[in-house]
């Protein structure tokens, strides 16, 4: 039988690790971290591709240069993480049509203005609409500025999936500043998590050797009562604790991977199922040589296709890794799910066709392709939570509220910064503080009872 811990943390992404660090700093050393995969990091994940390190999950530190410092930017500075300034706002002036011509900047600017107007109209409709369905654009009426042509569709896609800050103030940019930095470090974005883990777990030569972190432990059942929590993993192990912090993604909470006994109350399950999950996929392509422009303001470019989101947003990696000859194309939601379901050769064929439309038939074939599958990963089930701009505050409160001895954390529990690394990091700290309060109260109640007896 495993010894009972004070707290079990399910998941070793940045929220789980930041929660564990705060526990350790407050003298709670007998915590246990159960992680389903064979590594820490979760959606902060690097992979070697084309002789460099690429980030399959989070790639940017968003929100830098403001009055208040982004805590993840602080961690990056402390760890000397290599980053480069990144600005995709000018991507709208590098829009290619199907015949490889770049749209004149006047046309691009007009289409951009139209897309912003449409977004503002849509948002005001959302504001007057039931918040729980507001993110479902299909229920909103068409407006005269609804995007229709390939360039309008492309800009609409960029605006909604990348640049929403230009339409509505976003807390990340308001609080921390509007600059963004791309992580370009061979140790990966995940190096920040290792540095954090190092402060409270035993490590040797960049490896965590601490029995309080258990990898390959897929939690399948959480039995909770007034007296404690019992956690069962897929390999049949049972771990007991006074409390649990659950840091798995909203997509995992929506799936049936973890069952709760007794089941979660209805207000909780409804809040979980009403949360929209965004799928965001960065596809990496390695080439024998560069055939794309690399001058100033050319890092990002757009392909205008009649299908919204079809291989629309492109980036070259020459700023991050000169000479790497790597292109990245970002797909989202329906397009992400479609390519996840097909063989990578088919995705490569589609991407090459788009590139040949933009740059001509003579460009070389890609040597390699990497297609992350966040939607089909049973430990993720999507990329991040997607709350509507006019979020119902009760909805987020319900998602993060504890149920008895089960506490919830992760980017989806952050009202201000959901969907970001700093949102996840800060949520781990918040949840842990709430738990420490509860532990103090519990201790107080026990002392009172003892005094009474
Ligand atoms: P996770 O990192 O998902 O941690 C949860 C952990 O729980 C995982 O390790 C998982 O394996 C584990 N787990 C799941 N199920 C179980 C189980 N049953 N038992 C045990 N363990 C389990 N943010 C930015 O700030 N900038 C960006 O540029 C950016 N880009 C992104 C691009 C992509 C493609 C993706 C996917 C995300 C991006 N994000 C970005 C968002 C950011 O990565 C996340 O907000 C953040 O990493 C989430 O951390 P977390 O701790 O909440 O969750």
mmCIF file of N, CA, C and O in Angstrom, residues 74-152:
data_model
loop_
_atom_site.group_PDB
_atom_site.id
_atom_site.type_symbol
_atom_site.label_atom_id
_atom_site.label_comp_id
_atom_site.label_asym_id
_atom_site.label_seq_id
_atom_site.Cartn_x
_atom_site.Cartn_y
_atom_site.Cartn_z
ATOM 1 N N UNK A 74 9.664 36.683 -16.770
ATOM 2 C CA UNK A 74 10.657 36.729 -15.687
ATOM 3 C C UNK A 74 11.388 35.388 -15.580
ATOM 4 O O UNK A 74 12.607 35.345 -15.458
ATOM 5 N N UNK A 75 10.617 34.290 -15.649
ATOM 6 C CA UNK A 75 11.247 32.959 -15.571
ATOM 7 C C UNK A 75 12.212 32.764 -16.742
ATOM 8 O O UNK A 75 13.299 32.212 -16.583
ATOM 9 N N UNK A 76 11.793 33.246 -17.920
ATOM 10 C CA UNK A 76 12.635 33.093 -19.110
ATOM 11 C C UNK A 76 13.945 33.864 -18.938
ATOM 12 O O UNK A 76 15.024 33.371 -19.302
ATOM 13 N N UNK A 77 13.858 35.062 -18.346
ATOM 14 C CA UNK A 77 15.078 35.862 -18.146
ATOM 15 C C UNK A 77 16.008 35.164 -17.154
ATOM 16 O O UNK A 77 17.207 35.060 -17.382
ATOM 17 N N UNK A 78 15.397 34.647 -16.063
ATOM 18 C CA UNK A 78 16.227 33.958 -15.055
ATOM 19 C C UNK A 78 16.946 32.755 -15.641
ATOM 20 O O UNK A 78 18.045 32.395 -15.229
ATOM 21 N N UNK A 79 16.307 32.078 -16.606
ATOM 22 C CA UNK A 79 16.901 30.861 -17.184
ATOM 23 C C UNK A 79 17.699 31.157 -18.445
ATOM 24 O O UNK A 79 18.111 30.215 -19.129
ATOM 25 N N UNK A 80 17.840 32.433 -18.785
ATOM 26 C CA UNK A 80 18.536 32.797 -20.034
ATOM 27 C C UNK A 80 17.959 32.091 -21.250
ATOM 28 O O UNK A 80 18.702 31.599 -22.109
ATOM 29 N N UNK A 81 16.664 31.993 -21.292
ATOM 30 C CA UNK A 81 16.019 31.333 -22.426
ATOM 31 C C UNK A 81 16.212 32.199 -23.672
ATOM 32 O O UNK A 81 15.990 33.412 -23.627
ATOM 33 N N UNK A 82 16.604 31.574 -24.776
ATOM 34 C CA UNK A 82 16.818 32.355 -25.997
ATOM 35 C C UNK A 82 15.460 32.612 -26.660
ATOM 36 O O UNK A 82 14.685 31.680 -26.896
ATOM 37 N N UNK A 83 15.174 33.880 -26.940
ATOM 38 C CA UNK A 83 13.893 34.229 -27.576
ATOM 39 C C UNK A 83 14.159 35.234 -28.689
ATOM 40 O O UNK A 83 15.211 35.873 -28.698
ATOM 41 N N UNK A 84 13.222 35.363 -29.628
ATOM 42 C CA UNK A 84 13.362 36.490 -30.564
ATOM 43 C C UNK A 84 12.039 37.223 -30.715
ATOM 44 O O UNK A 84 10.966 36.615 -30.680
ATOM 45 N N UNK A 85 12.166 38.541 -30.871
ATOM 46 C CA UNK A 85 10.979 39.382 -30.997
ATOM 47 C C UNK A 85 10.188 38.948 -32.226
ATOM 48 O O UNK A 85 10.755 38.619 -33.266
ATOM 49 N N UNK A 86 8.891 38.949 -32.090
ATOM 50 C CA UNK A 86 8.072 38.411 -33.156
ATOM 51 C C UNK A 86 6.865 39.323 -33.353
ATOM 52 O O UNK A 86 6.213 39.697 -32.387
ATOM 53 N N UNK A 87 6.598 39.708 -34.590
ATOM 54 C CA UNK A 87 5.473 40.616 -34.833
ATOM 55 C C UNK A 87 4.735 40.147 -36.080
ATOM 56 O O UNK A 87 5.247 40.278 -37.191
ATOM 57 N N UNK A 88 3.567 39.572 -35.876
ATOM 58 C CA UNK A 88 2.854 39.089 -37.072
ATOM 59 C C UNK A 88 1.791 40.067 -37.576
ATOM 60 O O UNK A 88 1.008 39.742 -38.437
ATOM 61 N N UNK A 89 1.812 41.298 -37.022
ATOM 62 C CA UNK A 89 0.769 42.236 -37.444
ATOM 63 C C UNK A 89 0.926 42.612 -38.928
ATOM 64 O O UNK A 89 -0.042 42.946 -39.592
ATOM 65 N N UNK A 90 2.149 42.552 -39.455
ATOM 66 C CA UNK A 90 2.330 42.936 -40.857
ATOM 67 C C UNK A 90 2.085 41.761 -41.817
ATOM 68 O O UNK A 90 2.200 41.931 -43.024
ATOM 69 N N UNK A 91 1.741 40.585 -41.275
ATOM 70 C CA UNK A 91 1.467 39.435 -42.150
ATOM 71 C C UNK A 91 0.387 39.788 -43.170
ATOM 72 O O UNK A 91 0.378 39.292 -44.296
ATOM 73 N N UNK A 92 -0.504 40.723 -42.761
ATOM 74 C CA UNK A 92 -1.624 41.079 -43.646
ATOM 75 C C UNK A 92 -1.143 41.759 -44.929
ATOM 76 O O UNK A 92 -1.909 41.937 -45.859
ATOM 77 N N UNK A 93 0.124 42.222 -44.949
ATOM 78 C CA UNK A 93 0.644 42.815 -46.185
ATOM 79 C C UNK A 93 1.441 41.816 -47.019
ATOM 80 O O UNK A 93 2.010 42.159 -48.041
ATOM 81 N N UNK A 94 1.465 40.569 -46.574
ATOM 82 C CA UNK A 94 2.127 39.503 -47.358
ATOM 83 C C UNK A 94 1.090 38.435 -47.682
ATOM 84 O O UNK A 94 1.226 37.282 -47.301
ATOM 85 N N UNK A 95 0.013 38.851 -48.354
ATOM 86 C CA UNK A 95 -1.051 37.877 -48.645
ATOM 87 C C UNK A 95 -0.949 37.443 -50.107
ATOM 88 O O UNK A 95 -1.037 38.274 -51.022
ATOM 89 N N UNK A 96 -0.761 36.133 -50.291
ATOM 90 C CA UNK A 96 -0.622 35.583 -51.643
ATOM 91 C C UNK A 96 -1.975 35.087 -52.147
ATOM 92 O O UNK A 96 -2.738 34.488 -51.387
ATOM 93 N N UNK A 97 -2.220 35.300 -53.441
ATOM 94 C CA UNK A 97 -3.416 34.667 -54.014
ATOM 95 C C UNK A 97 -3.002 33.341 -54.662
ATOM 96 O O UNK A 97 -1.837 32.945 -54.610
ATOM 97 N N UNK A 98 -3.963 32.665 -55.281
ATOM 98 C CA UNK A 98 -3.700 31.326 -55.831
ATOM 99 C C UNK A 98 -2.673 31.326 -56.951
ATOM 100 O O UNK A 98 -2.102 30.294 -57.276
ATOM 101 N N UNK A 99 -2.487 32.525 -57.575
ATOM 102 C CA UNK A 99 -1.525 32.540 -58.681
ATOM 103 C C UNK A 99 -0.161 33.060 -58.222
ATOM 104 O O UNK A 99 0.713 33.321 -59.029
ATOM 105 N N UNK A 100 0.014 33.221 -56.921
ATOM 106 C CA UNK A 100 1.332 33.601 -56.409
ATOM 107 C C UNK A 100 1.567 35.096 -56.345
ATOM 108 O O UNK A 100 2.670 35.539 -56.043
ATOM 109 N N UNK A 101 0.523 35.890 -56.642
ATOM 110 C CA UNK A 101 0.701 37.354 -56.572
ATOM 111 C C UNK A 101 0.390 37.831 -55.161
ATOM 112 O O UNK A 101 -0.539 37.327 -54.518
ATOM 113 N N UNK A 102 1.155 38.819 -54.705
ATOM 114 C CA UNK A 102 0.862 39.409 -53.396
ATOM 115 C C UNK A 102 -0.176 40.515 -53.605
ATOM 116 O O UNK A 102 -0.029 41.349 -54.501
ATOM 117 N N UNK A 103 -1.231 40.495 -52.799
ATOM 118 C CA UNK A 103 -2.279 41.521 -52.932
ATOM 119 C C UNK A 103 -1.677 42.901 -52.659
ATOM 120 O O UNK A 103 -0.897 43.060 -51.699
ATOM 121 N N UNK A 104 -2.049 43.922 -53.461
ATOM 122 C CA UNK A 104 -1.556 45.273 -53.188
ATOM 123 C C UNK A 104 -1.963 45.698 -51.772
ATOM 124 O O UNK A 104 -3.039 45.317 -51.292
ATOM 125 N N UNK A 105 -1.099 46.516 -51.142
ATOM 126 C CA UNK A 105 -1.340 46.818 -49.722
ATOM 127 C C UNK A 105 -2.673 47.548 -49.517
ATOM 128 O O UNK A 105 -3.318 47.370 -48.481
ATOM 129 N N UNK A 106 -3.143 48.336 -50.510
ATOM 130 C CA UNK A 106 -4.416 49.045 -50.373
ATOM 131 C C UNK A 106 -5.560 48.047 -50.233
ATOM 132 O O UNK A 106 -6.429 48.187 -49.358
ATOM 133 N N UNK A 107 -5.562 47.032 -51.094
ATOM 134 C CA UNK A 107 -6.641 46.020 -51.044
ATOM 135 C C UNK A 107 -6.571 45.285 -49.706
ATOM 136 O O UNK A 107 -7.587 45.047 -49.053
ATOM 137 N N UNK A 108 -5.350 44.946 -49.292
ATOM 138 C CA UNK A 108 -5.180 44.230 -48.012
ATOM 139 C C UNK A 108 -5.719 45.102 -46.870
ATOM 140 O O UNK A 108 -6.436 44.612 -45.996
ATOM 141 N N UNK A 109 -5.392 46.417 -46.906
ATOM 142 C CA UNK A 109 -5.831 47.298 -45.816
ATOM 143 C C UNK A 109 -7.353 47.408 -45.792
ATOM 144 O O UNK A 109 -7.978 47.357 -44.720
ATOM 145 N N UNK A 110 -7.982 47.516 -46.997
ATOM 146 C CA UNK A 110 -9.457 47.600 -47.049
ATOM 147 C C UNK A 110 -10.087 46.331 -46.484
ATOM 148 O O UNK A 110 -11.042 46.385 -45.714
ATOM 149 N N UNK A 111 -9.552 45.186 -46.918
ATOM 150 C CA UNK A 111 -10.124 43.913 -46.445
ATOM 151 C C UNK A 111 -9.935 43.788 -44.946
ATOM 152 O O UNK A 111 -10.790 43.256 -44.245
ATOM 153 N N UNK A 112 -8.799 44.287 -44.468
ATOM 154 C CA UNK A 112 -8.536 44.206 -43.035
ATOM 155 C C UNK A 112 -9.555 45.045 -42.265
ATOM 156 O O UNK A 112 -10.132 44.592 -41.276
ATOM 157 N N UNK A 113 -9.826 46.245 -42.788
ATOM 158 C CA UNK A 113 -10.779 47.118 -42.109
ATOM 159 C C UNK A 113 -12.164 46.461 -42.076
ATOM 160 O O UNK A 113 -12.856 46.466 -41.069
ATOM 161 N N UNK A 114 -12.520 45.857 -43.215
ATOM 162 C CA UNK A 114 -13.827 45.188 -43.306
ATOM 163 C C UNK A 114 -13.906 44.040 -42.281
ATOM 164 O O UNK A 114 -14.922 43.866 -41.607
ATOM 165 N N UNK A 115 -12.799 43.293 -42.170
ATOM 166 C CA UNK A 115 -12.795 42.162 -41.228
ATOM 167 C C UNK A 115 -12.906 42.654 -39.786
ATOM 168 O O UNK A 115 -13.603 42.056 -38.968
ATOM 169 N N UNK A 116 -12.229 43.782 -39.481
ATOM 170 C CA UNK A 116 -12.313 44.328 -38.122
ATOM 171 C C UNK A 116 -13.752 44.777 -37.844
ATOM 172 O O UNK A 116 -14.322 44.458 -36.794
ATOM 173 N N UNK A 117 -14.379 45.457 -38.840
ATOM 174 C CA UNK A 117 -15.775 45.895 -38.661
ATOM 175 C C UNK A 117 -16.682 44.703 -38.409
ATOM 176 O O UNK A 117 -17.536 44.717 -37.526
ATOM 177 N N UNK A 118 -16.462 43.653 -39.203
ATOM 178 C CA UNK A 118 -17.295 42.465 -39.059
ATOM 179 C C UNK A 118 -17.105 41.856 -37.669
ATOM 180 O O UNK A 118 -18.063 41.443 -37.014
ATOM 181 N N UNK A 119 -15.841 41.830 -37.220
ATOM 182 C CA UNK A 119 -15.562 41.243 -35.898
ATOM 183 C C UNK A 119 -16.244 42.068 -34.803
ATOM 184 O O UNK A 119 -16.814 41.515 -33.864
ATOM 185 N N UNK A 120 -16.204 43.406 -34.955
ATOM 186 C CA UNK A 120 -16.825 44.256 -33.934
ATOM 187 C C UNK A 120 -18.342 44.035 -33.923
ATOM 188 O O UNK A 120 -18.961 43.886 -32.873
ATOM 189 N N UNK A 121 -18.925 43.926 -35.139
ATOM 190 C CA UNK A 121 -20.382 43.670 -35.210
ATOM 191 C C UNK A 121 -20.724 42.340 -34.550
ATOM 192 O O UNK A 121 -21.681 42.215 -33.807
ATOM 193 N N UNK A 122 -19.876 41.345 -34.855
ATOM 194 C CA UNK A 122 -20.125 40.019 -34.310
ATOM 195 C C UNK A 122 -20.016 40.040 -32.779
ATOM 196 O O UNK A 122 -20.824 39.443 -32.074
ATOM 197 N N UNK A 123 -19.040 40.785 -32.295
ATOM 198 C CA UNK A 123 -18.864 40.856 -30.846
ATOM 199 C C UNK A 123 -20.046 41.544 -30.170
ATOM 200 O O UNK A 123 -20.474 41.125 -29.107
ATOM 201 N N UNK A 124 -20.581 42.608 -30.834
ATOM 202 C CA UNK A 124 -21.709 43.269 -30.184
ATOM 203 C C UNK A 124 -22.917 42.348 -30.202
ATOM 204 O O UNK A 124 -23.710 42.340 -29.268
ATOM 205 N N UNK A 125 -23.037 41.503 -31.244
ATOM 206 C CA UNK A 125 -24.120 40.503 -31.234
ATOM 207 C C UNK A 125 -23.898 39.517 -30.097
ATOM 208 O O UNK A 125 -24.818 39.170 -29.375
ATOM 209 N N UNK A 126 -22.646 39.093 -29.947
ATOM 210 C CA UNK A 126 -22.321 38.134 -28.881
ATOM 211 C C UNK A 126 -22.654 38.718 -27.525
ATOM 212 O O UNK A 126 -23.159 38.031 -26.650
ATOM 213 N N UNK A 127 -22.358 40.030 -27.356
ATOM 214 C CA UNK A 127 -22.574 40.671 -26.064
ATOM 215 C C UNK A 127 -24.052 40.624 -25.678
ATOM 216 O O UNK A 127 -24.389 40.530 -24.503
ATOM 217 N N UNK A 128 -24.938 40.655 -26.719
ATOM 218 C CA UNK A 128 -26.375 40.648 -26.428
ATOM 219 C C UNK A 128 -26.950 39.242 -26.414
ATOM 220 O O UNK A 128 -28.129 39.043 -26.292
ATOM 221 N N UNK A 129 -26.061 38.267 -26.613
ATOM 222 C CA UNK A 129 -26.506 36.895 -26.770
ATOM 223 C C UNK A 129 -26.202 36.102 -25.503
ATOM 224 O O UNK A 129 -25.368 36.492 -24.713
ATOM 225 N N UNK A 130 -26.877 35.000 -25.320
ATOM 226 C CA UNK A 130 -26.606 34.137 -24.176
ATOM 227 C C UNK A 130 -25.126 33.743 -24.184
ATOM 228 O O UNK A 130 -24.626 33.180 -25.138
ATOM 229 N N UNK A 131 -24.430 34.053 -23.073
ATOM 230 C CA UNK A 131 -22.970 33.846 -23.025
ATOM 231 C C UNK A 131 -22.574 32.388 -23.254
ATOM 232 O O UNK A 131 -21.512 32.108 -23.789
ATOM 233 N N UNK A 132 -23.417 31.435 -22.887
ATOM 234 C CA UNK A 132 -22.996 30.037 -23.013
ATOM 235 C C UNK A 132 -22.945 29.594 -24.460
ATOM 236 O O UNK A 132 -22.272 28.631 -24.801
ATOM 237 N N UNK A 133 -23.674 30.277 -25.364
ATOM 238 C CA UNK A 133 -23.636 29.863 -26.766
ATOM 239 C C UNK A 133 -22.972 30.925 -27.640
ATOM 240 O O UNK A 133 -22.909 30.776 -28.852
ATOM 241 N N UNK A 134 -22.483 31.987 -26.983
ATOM 242 C CA UNK A 134 -21.978 33.117 -27.764
ATOM 243 C C UNK A 134 -20.819 32.762 -28.673
ATOM 244 O O UNK A 134 -20.640 33.373 -29.711
ATOM 245 N N UNK A 135 -20.027 31.760 -28.308
ATOM 246 C CA UNK A 135 -18.868 31.426 -29.129
ATOM 247 C C UNK A 135 -19.276 30.641 -30.376
ATOM 248 O O UNK A 135 -18.471 30.407 -31.256
ATOM 249 N N UNK A 136 -20.538 30.203 -30.436
ATOM 250 C CA UNK A 136 -20.999 29.441 -31.594
ATOM 251 C C UNK A 136 -21.431 30.441 -32.673
ATOM 252 O O UNK A 136 -22.557 30.912 -32.691
ATOM 253 N N UNK A 137 -20.509 30.752 -33.601
ATOM 254 C CA UNK A 137 -20.786 31.819 -34.568
ATOM 255 C C UNK A 137 -21.927 31.444 -35.514
ATOM 256 O O UNK A 137 -22.553 32.312 -36.108
ATOM 257 N N UNK A 138 -22.242 30.135 -35.629
ATOM 258 C CA UNK A 138 -23.276 29.729 -36.570
ATOM 259 C C UNK A 138 -24.649 30.276 -36.180
ATOM 260 O O UNK A 138 -25.534 30.397 -37.007
ATOM 261 N N UNK A 139 -24.827 30.608 -34.882
ATOM 262 C CA UNK A 139 -26.126 31.113 -34.457
ATOM 263 C C UNK A 139 -26.251 32.619 -34.694
ATOM 264 O O UNK A 139 -27.306 33.191 -34.497
ATOM 265 N N UNK A 140 -25.155 33.260 -35.095
ATOM 266 C CA UNK A 140 -25.208 34.708 -35.277
ATOM 267 C C UNK A 140 -25.562 35.037 -36.729
ATOM 268 O O UNK A 140 -25.179 34.340 -37.659
ATOM 269 N N UNK A 141 -26.271 36.149 -36.872
ATOM 270 C CA UNK A 141 -26.745 36.509 -38.207
ATOM 271 C C UNK A 141 -25.590 36.975 -39.092
ATOM 272 O O UNK A 141 -24.577 37.468 -38.600
ATOM 273 N N UNK A 142 -25.749 36.795 -40.402
ATOM 274 C CA UNK A 142 -24.756 37.336 -41.336
ATOM 275 C C UNK A 142 -24.874 38.854 -41.357
ATOM 276 O O UNK A 142 -25.967 39.393 -41.246
ATOM 277 N N UNK A 143 -23.764 39.539 -41.460
ATOM 278 C CA UNK A 143 -23.787 40.997 -41.530
ATOM 279 C C UNK A 143 -23.318 41.374 -42.937
ATOM 280 O O UNK A 143 -22.735 40.547 -43.630
ATOM 281 N N UNK A 144 -23.550 42.645 -43.340
ATOM 282 C CA UNK A 144 -23.106 43.023 -44.686
ATOM 283 C C UNK A 144 -21.598 42.833 -44.853
ATOM 284 O O UNK A 144 -21.107 42.645 -45.955
ATOM 285 N N UNK A 145 -20.850 42.880 -43.737
ATOM 286 C CA UNK A 145 -19.402 42.744 -43.868
ATOM 287 C C UNK A 145 -18.917 41.312 -43.609
ATOM 288 O O UNK A 145 -17.749 41.087 -43.363
ATOM 289 N N UNK A 146 -19.827 40.332 -43.637
ATOM 290 C CA UNK A 146 -19.404 38.942 -43.470
ATOM 291 C C UNK A 146 -18.397 38.588 -44.571
ATOM 292 O O UNK A 146 -18.664 38.819 -45.752
ATOM 293 N N UNK A 147 -17.218 38.062 -44.194
ATOM 294 C CA UNK A 147 -16.187 37.803 -45.201
ATOM 295 C C UNK A 147 -16.603 36.732 -46.208
ATOM 296 O O UNK A 147 -17.205 35.737 -45.833
ATOM 297 N N UNK A 148 -16.300 36.985 -47.492
ATOM 298 C CA UNK A 148 -16.709 36.032 -48.527
ATOM 299 C C UNK A 148 -15.566 35.688 -49.477
ATOM 300 O O UNK A 148 -15.399 34.542 -49.859
ATOM 301 N N UNK A 149 -14.801 36.707 -49.898
ATOM 302 C CA UNK A 149 -13.752 36.429 -50.884
ATOM 303 C C UNK A 149 -12.558 35.767 -50.184
ATOM 304 O O UNK A 149 -12.426 35.864 -48.957
ATOM 305 N N UNK A 150 -11.655 35.107 -50.968
ATOM 306 C CA UNK A 150 -10.506 34.458 -50.329
ATOM 307 C C UNK A 150 -9.700 35.398 -49.428
ATOM 308 O O UNK A 150 -9.359 35.034 -48.304
ATOM 309 N N UNK A 151 -9.440 36.626 -49.882
ATOM 310 C CA UNK A 151 -8.627 37.526 -49.032
ATOM 311 C C UNK A 151 -9.393 37.901 -47.759
ATOM 312 O O UNK A 151 -8.828 37.939 -46.661
ATOM 313 N N UNK A 152 -10.708 38.111 -47.881
ATOM 314 C CA UNK A 152 -11.490 38.442 -46.680
ATOM 315 C C UNK A 152 -11.519 37.258 -45.705
ATOM 316 O O UNK A 152 -11.394 37.426 -44.499
#
